[in-house]
PDB file of C-alpha atoms in Angstrom:
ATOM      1  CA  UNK A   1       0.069  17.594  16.735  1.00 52.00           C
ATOM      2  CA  UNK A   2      -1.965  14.496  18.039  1.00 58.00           C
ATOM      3  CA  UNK A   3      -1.084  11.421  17.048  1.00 72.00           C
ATOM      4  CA  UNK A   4      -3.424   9.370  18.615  1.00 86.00           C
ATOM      5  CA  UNK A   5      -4.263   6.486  17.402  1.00 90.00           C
ATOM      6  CA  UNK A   6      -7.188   7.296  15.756  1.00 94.00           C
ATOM      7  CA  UNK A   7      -5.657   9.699  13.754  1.00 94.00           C
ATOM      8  CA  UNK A   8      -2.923   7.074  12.723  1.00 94.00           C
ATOM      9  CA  UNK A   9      -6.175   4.784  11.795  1.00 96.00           C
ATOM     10  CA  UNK A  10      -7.516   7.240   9.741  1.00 96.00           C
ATOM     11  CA  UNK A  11      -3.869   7.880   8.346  1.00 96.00           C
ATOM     12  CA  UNK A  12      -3.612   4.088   7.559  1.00 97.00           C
ATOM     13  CA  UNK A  13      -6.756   4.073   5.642  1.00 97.00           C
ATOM     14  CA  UNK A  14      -5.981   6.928   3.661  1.00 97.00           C
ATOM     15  CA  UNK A  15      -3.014   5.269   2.505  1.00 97.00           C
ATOM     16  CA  UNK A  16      -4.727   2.310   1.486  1.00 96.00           C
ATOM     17  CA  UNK A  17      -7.475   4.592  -0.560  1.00 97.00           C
ATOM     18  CA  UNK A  18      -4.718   6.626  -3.099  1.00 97.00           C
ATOM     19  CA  UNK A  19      -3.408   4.285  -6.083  1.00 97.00           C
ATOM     20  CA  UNK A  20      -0.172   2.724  -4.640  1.00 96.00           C
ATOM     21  CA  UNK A  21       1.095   2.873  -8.796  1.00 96.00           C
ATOM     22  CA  UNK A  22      -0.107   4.650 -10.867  1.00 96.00           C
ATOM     23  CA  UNK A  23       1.010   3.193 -14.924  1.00 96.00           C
ATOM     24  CA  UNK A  24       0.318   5.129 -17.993  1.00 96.00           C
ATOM     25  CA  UNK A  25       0.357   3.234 -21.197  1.00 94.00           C
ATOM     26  CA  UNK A  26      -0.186   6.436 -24.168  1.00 90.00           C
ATOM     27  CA  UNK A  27      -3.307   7.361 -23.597  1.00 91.00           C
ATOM     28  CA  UNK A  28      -4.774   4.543 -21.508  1.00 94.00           C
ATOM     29  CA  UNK A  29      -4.343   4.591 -17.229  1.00 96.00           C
ATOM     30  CA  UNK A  30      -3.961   1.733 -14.911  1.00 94.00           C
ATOM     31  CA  UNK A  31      -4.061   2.515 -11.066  1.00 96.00           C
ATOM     32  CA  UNK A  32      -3.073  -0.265  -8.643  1.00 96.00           C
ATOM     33  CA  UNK A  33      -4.953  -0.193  -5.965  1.00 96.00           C
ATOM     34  CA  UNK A  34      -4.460  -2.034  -2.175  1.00 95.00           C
ATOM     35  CA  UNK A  35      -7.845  -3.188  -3.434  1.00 95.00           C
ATOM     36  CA  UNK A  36      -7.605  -3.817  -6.935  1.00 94.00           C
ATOM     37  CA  UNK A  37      -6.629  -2.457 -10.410  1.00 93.00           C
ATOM     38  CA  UNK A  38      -8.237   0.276 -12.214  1.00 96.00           C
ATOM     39  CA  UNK A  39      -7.922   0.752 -16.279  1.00 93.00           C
ATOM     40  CA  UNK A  40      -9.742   3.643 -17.902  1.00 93.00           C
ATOM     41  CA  UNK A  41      -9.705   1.617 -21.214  1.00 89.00           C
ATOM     42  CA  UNK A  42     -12.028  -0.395 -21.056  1.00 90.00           C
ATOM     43  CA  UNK A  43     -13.331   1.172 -17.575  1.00 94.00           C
ATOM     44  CA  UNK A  44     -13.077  -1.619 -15.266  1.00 93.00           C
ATOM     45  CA  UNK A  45     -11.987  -2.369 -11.685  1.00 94.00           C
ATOM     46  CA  UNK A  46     -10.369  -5.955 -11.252  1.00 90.00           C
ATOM     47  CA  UNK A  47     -10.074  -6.999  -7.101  1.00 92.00           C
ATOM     48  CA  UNK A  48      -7.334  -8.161  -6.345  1.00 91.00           C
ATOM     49  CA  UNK A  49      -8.891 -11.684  -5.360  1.00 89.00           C
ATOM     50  CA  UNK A  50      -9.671 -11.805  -9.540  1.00 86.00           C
ATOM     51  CA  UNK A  51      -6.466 -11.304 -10.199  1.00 84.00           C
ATOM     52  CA  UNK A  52      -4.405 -13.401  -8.276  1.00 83.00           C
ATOM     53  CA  UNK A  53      -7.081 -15.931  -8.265  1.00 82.00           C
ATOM     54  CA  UNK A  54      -8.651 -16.242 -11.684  1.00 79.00           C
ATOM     55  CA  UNK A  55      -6.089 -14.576 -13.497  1.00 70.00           C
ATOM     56  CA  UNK A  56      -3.001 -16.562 -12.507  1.00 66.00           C
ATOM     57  CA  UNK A  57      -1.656 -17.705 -16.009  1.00 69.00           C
ATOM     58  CA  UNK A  58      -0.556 -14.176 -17.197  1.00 69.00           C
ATOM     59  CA  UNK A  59       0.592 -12.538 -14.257  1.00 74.00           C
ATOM     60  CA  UNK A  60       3.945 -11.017 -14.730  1.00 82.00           C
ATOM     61  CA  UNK A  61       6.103 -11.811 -12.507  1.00 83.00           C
ATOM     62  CA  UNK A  62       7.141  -8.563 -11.216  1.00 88.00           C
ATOM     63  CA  UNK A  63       3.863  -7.548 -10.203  1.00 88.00           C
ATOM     64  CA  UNK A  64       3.197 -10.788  -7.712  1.00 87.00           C
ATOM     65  CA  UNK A  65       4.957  -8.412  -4.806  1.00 92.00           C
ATOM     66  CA  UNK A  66       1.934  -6.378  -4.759  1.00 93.00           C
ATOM     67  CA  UNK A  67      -0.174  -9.362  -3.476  1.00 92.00           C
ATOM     68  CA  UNK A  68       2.074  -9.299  -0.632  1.00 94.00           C
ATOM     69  CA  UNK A  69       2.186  -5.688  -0.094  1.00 96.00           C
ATOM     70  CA  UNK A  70      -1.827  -6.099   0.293  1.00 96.00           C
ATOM     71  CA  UNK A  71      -1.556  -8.662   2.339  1.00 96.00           C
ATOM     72  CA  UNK A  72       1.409  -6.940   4.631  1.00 97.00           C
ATOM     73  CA  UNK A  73      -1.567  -3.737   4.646  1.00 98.00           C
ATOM     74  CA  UNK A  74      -3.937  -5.751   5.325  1.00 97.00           C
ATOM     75  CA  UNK A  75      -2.070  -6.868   8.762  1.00 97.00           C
ATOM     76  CA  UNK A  76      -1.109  -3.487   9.335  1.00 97.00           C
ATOM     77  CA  UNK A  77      -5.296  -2.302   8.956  1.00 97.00           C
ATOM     78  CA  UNK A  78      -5.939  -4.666  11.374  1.00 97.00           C
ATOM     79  CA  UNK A  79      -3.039  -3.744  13.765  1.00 96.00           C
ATOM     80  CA  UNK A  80      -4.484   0.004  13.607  1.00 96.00           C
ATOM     81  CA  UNK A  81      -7.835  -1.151  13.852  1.00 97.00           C
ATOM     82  CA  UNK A  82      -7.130  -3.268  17.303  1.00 95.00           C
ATOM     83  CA  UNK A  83      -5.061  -0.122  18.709  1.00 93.00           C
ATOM     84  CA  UNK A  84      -8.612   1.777  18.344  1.00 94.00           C
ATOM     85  CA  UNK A  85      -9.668  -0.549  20.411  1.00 94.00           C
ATOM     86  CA  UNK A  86      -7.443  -2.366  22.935  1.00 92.00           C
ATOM     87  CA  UNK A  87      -3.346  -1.850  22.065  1.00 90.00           C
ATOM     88  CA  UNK A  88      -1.589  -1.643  19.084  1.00 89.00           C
ATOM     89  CA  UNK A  89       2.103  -2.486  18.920  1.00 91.00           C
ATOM     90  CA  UNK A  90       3.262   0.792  16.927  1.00 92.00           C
ATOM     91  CA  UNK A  91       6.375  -1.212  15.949  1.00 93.00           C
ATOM     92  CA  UNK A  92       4.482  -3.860  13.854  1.00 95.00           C
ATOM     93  CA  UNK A  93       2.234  -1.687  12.202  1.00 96.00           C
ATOM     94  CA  UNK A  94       5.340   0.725  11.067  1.00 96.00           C
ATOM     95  CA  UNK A  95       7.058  -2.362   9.970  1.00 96.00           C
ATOM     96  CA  UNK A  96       4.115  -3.900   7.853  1.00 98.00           C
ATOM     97  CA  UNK A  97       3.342  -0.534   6.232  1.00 97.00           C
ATOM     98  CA  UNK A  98       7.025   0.159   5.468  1.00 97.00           C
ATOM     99  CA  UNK A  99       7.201  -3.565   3.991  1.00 97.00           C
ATOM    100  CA  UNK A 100       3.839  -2.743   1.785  1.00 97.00           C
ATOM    101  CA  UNK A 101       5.378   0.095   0.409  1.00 96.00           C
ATOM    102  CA  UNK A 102       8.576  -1.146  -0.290  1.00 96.00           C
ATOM    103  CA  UNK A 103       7.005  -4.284  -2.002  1.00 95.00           C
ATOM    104  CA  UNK A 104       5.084  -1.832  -4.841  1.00 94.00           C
ATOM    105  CA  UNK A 105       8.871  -1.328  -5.822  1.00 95.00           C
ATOM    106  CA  UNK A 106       9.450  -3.824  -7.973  1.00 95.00           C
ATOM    107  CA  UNK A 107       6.292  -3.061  -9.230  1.00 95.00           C
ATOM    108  CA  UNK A 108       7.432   0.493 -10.034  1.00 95.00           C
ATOM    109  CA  UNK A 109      10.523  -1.517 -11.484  1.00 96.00           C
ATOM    110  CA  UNK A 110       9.008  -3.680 -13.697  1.00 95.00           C
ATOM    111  CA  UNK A 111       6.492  -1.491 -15.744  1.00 95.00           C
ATOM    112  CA  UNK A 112       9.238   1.127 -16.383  1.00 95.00           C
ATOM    113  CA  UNK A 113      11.285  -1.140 -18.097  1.00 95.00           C
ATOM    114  CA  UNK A 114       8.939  -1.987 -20.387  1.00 93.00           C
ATOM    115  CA  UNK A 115       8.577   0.291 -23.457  1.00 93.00           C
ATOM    116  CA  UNK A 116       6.449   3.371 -23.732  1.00 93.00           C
ATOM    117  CA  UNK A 117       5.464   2.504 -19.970  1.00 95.00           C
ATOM    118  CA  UNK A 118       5.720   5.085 -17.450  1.00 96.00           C
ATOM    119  CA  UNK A 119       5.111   4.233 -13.460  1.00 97.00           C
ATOM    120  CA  UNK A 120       5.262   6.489 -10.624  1.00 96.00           C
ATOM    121  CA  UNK A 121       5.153   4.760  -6.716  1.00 95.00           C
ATOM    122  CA  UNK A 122       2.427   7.087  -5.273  1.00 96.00           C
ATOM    123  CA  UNK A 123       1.391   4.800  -2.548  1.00 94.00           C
ATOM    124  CA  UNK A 124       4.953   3.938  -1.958  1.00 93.00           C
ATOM    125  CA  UNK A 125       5.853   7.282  -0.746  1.00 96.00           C
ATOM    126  CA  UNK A 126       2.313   7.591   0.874  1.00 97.00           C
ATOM    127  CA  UNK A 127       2.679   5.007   2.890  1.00 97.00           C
ATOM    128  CA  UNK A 128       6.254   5.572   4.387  1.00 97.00           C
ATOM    129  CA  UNK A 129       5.538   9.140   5.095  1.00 97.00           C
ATOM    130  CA  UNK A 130       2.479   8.158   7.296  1.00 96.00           C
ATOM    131  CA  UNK A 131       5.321   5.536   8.802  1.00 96.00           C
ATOM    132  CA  UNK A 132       7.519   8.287   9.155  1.00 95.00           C
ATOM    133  CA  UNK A 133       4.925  11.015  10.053  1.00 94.00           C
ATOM    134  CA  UNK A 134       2.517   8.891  12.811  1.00 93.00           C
ATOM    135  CA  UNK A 135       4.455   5.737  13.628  1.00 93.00           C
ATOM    136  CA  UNK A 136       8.343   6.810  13.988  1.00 92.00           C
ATOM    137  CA  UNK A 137       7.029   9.763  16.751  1.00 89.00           C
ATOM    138  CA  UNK A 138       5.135   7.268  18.333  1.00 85.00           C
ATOM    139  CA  UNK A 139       7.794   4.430  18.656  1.00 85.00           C
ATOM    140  CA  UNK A 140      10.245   6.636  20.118  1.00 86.00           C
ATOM    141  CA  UNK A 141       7.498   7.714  22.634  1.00 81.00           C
ATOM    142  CA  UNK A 142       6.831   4.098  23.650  1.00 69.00           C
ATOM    143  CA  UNK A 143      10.888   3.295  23.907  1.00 64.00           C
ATOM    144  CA  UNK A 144      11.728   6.268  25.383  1.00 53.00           C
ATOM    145  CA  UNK A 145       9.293   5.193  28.501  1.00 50.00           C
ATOM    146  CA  UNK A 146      11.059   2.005  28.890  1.00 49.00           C
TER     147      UNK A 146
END
């Protein structure tokens, strides 16, 4: 299979699309974006810029990881993006998507321990399989050259 890295581009962007947690509250859905947060009651979309930003003084404390998973995606977007390009160090890009997916964790953590909340990591897994699936075939390519 190729795994060029366009394809790992595309792969990248993918996994910044799909809701990295996805929270339901009874009836009501929240899905937490790389982009932003997404409740179905009221419908609204809330970028992440508004919420760190202009929503500081009730942020729960659990939840201020996923600013720096965005911002460790964001690196690893641009780290694709530049292998596209020119060259892309593999290695950095596995290890900032591996860091944004383990940082929706505590995330994941913290809204299951609160009552009648129920979480699931979906861009957790998502984004370690595309580590595992494009990046970890790619970085033992590159070392096994050396």
């Amino acid at each position: 299979m190729d795994r060029g890295p366009r394809r790992r581009l595309v792969a990248v962007v993918v996994a910044g699309l799909v809701p990295w947690t996805v929270v339901v509250v009874g009836t009501d859905l929240t899905l937490i974006f790389s982009f932003g947060l997404f409740n179905t009651n009221p419908p609204e979309l809330l970028s992440v810029y508004s919420y760190f930003v202009r929503l500081t003084d009730a942020l729960p404390q659990f939840i201020e990881s996923w600013g720096s998973g965005v911002l460790l995606y964001a690196f690893a977007l641009a780290s694709a993006v530049t292998g596209v390009v020119w060259r892309e160090d593999v290695r950095l890009t596995a290890l900032a998507l591996a860091g944004a997916g383990l940082t929706q964790l505590p995330v994941f953590l913290g809204f299951n321990r609160r009552l009648n909340y129920v979480a699931v990591p979906v861009g957790s897994l998502v984004l370690l399989i595309v580590v595992w699936w494009y990046y970890l075939p790619a970085i033992r390519a590159d070392t096994a050259t050396q």
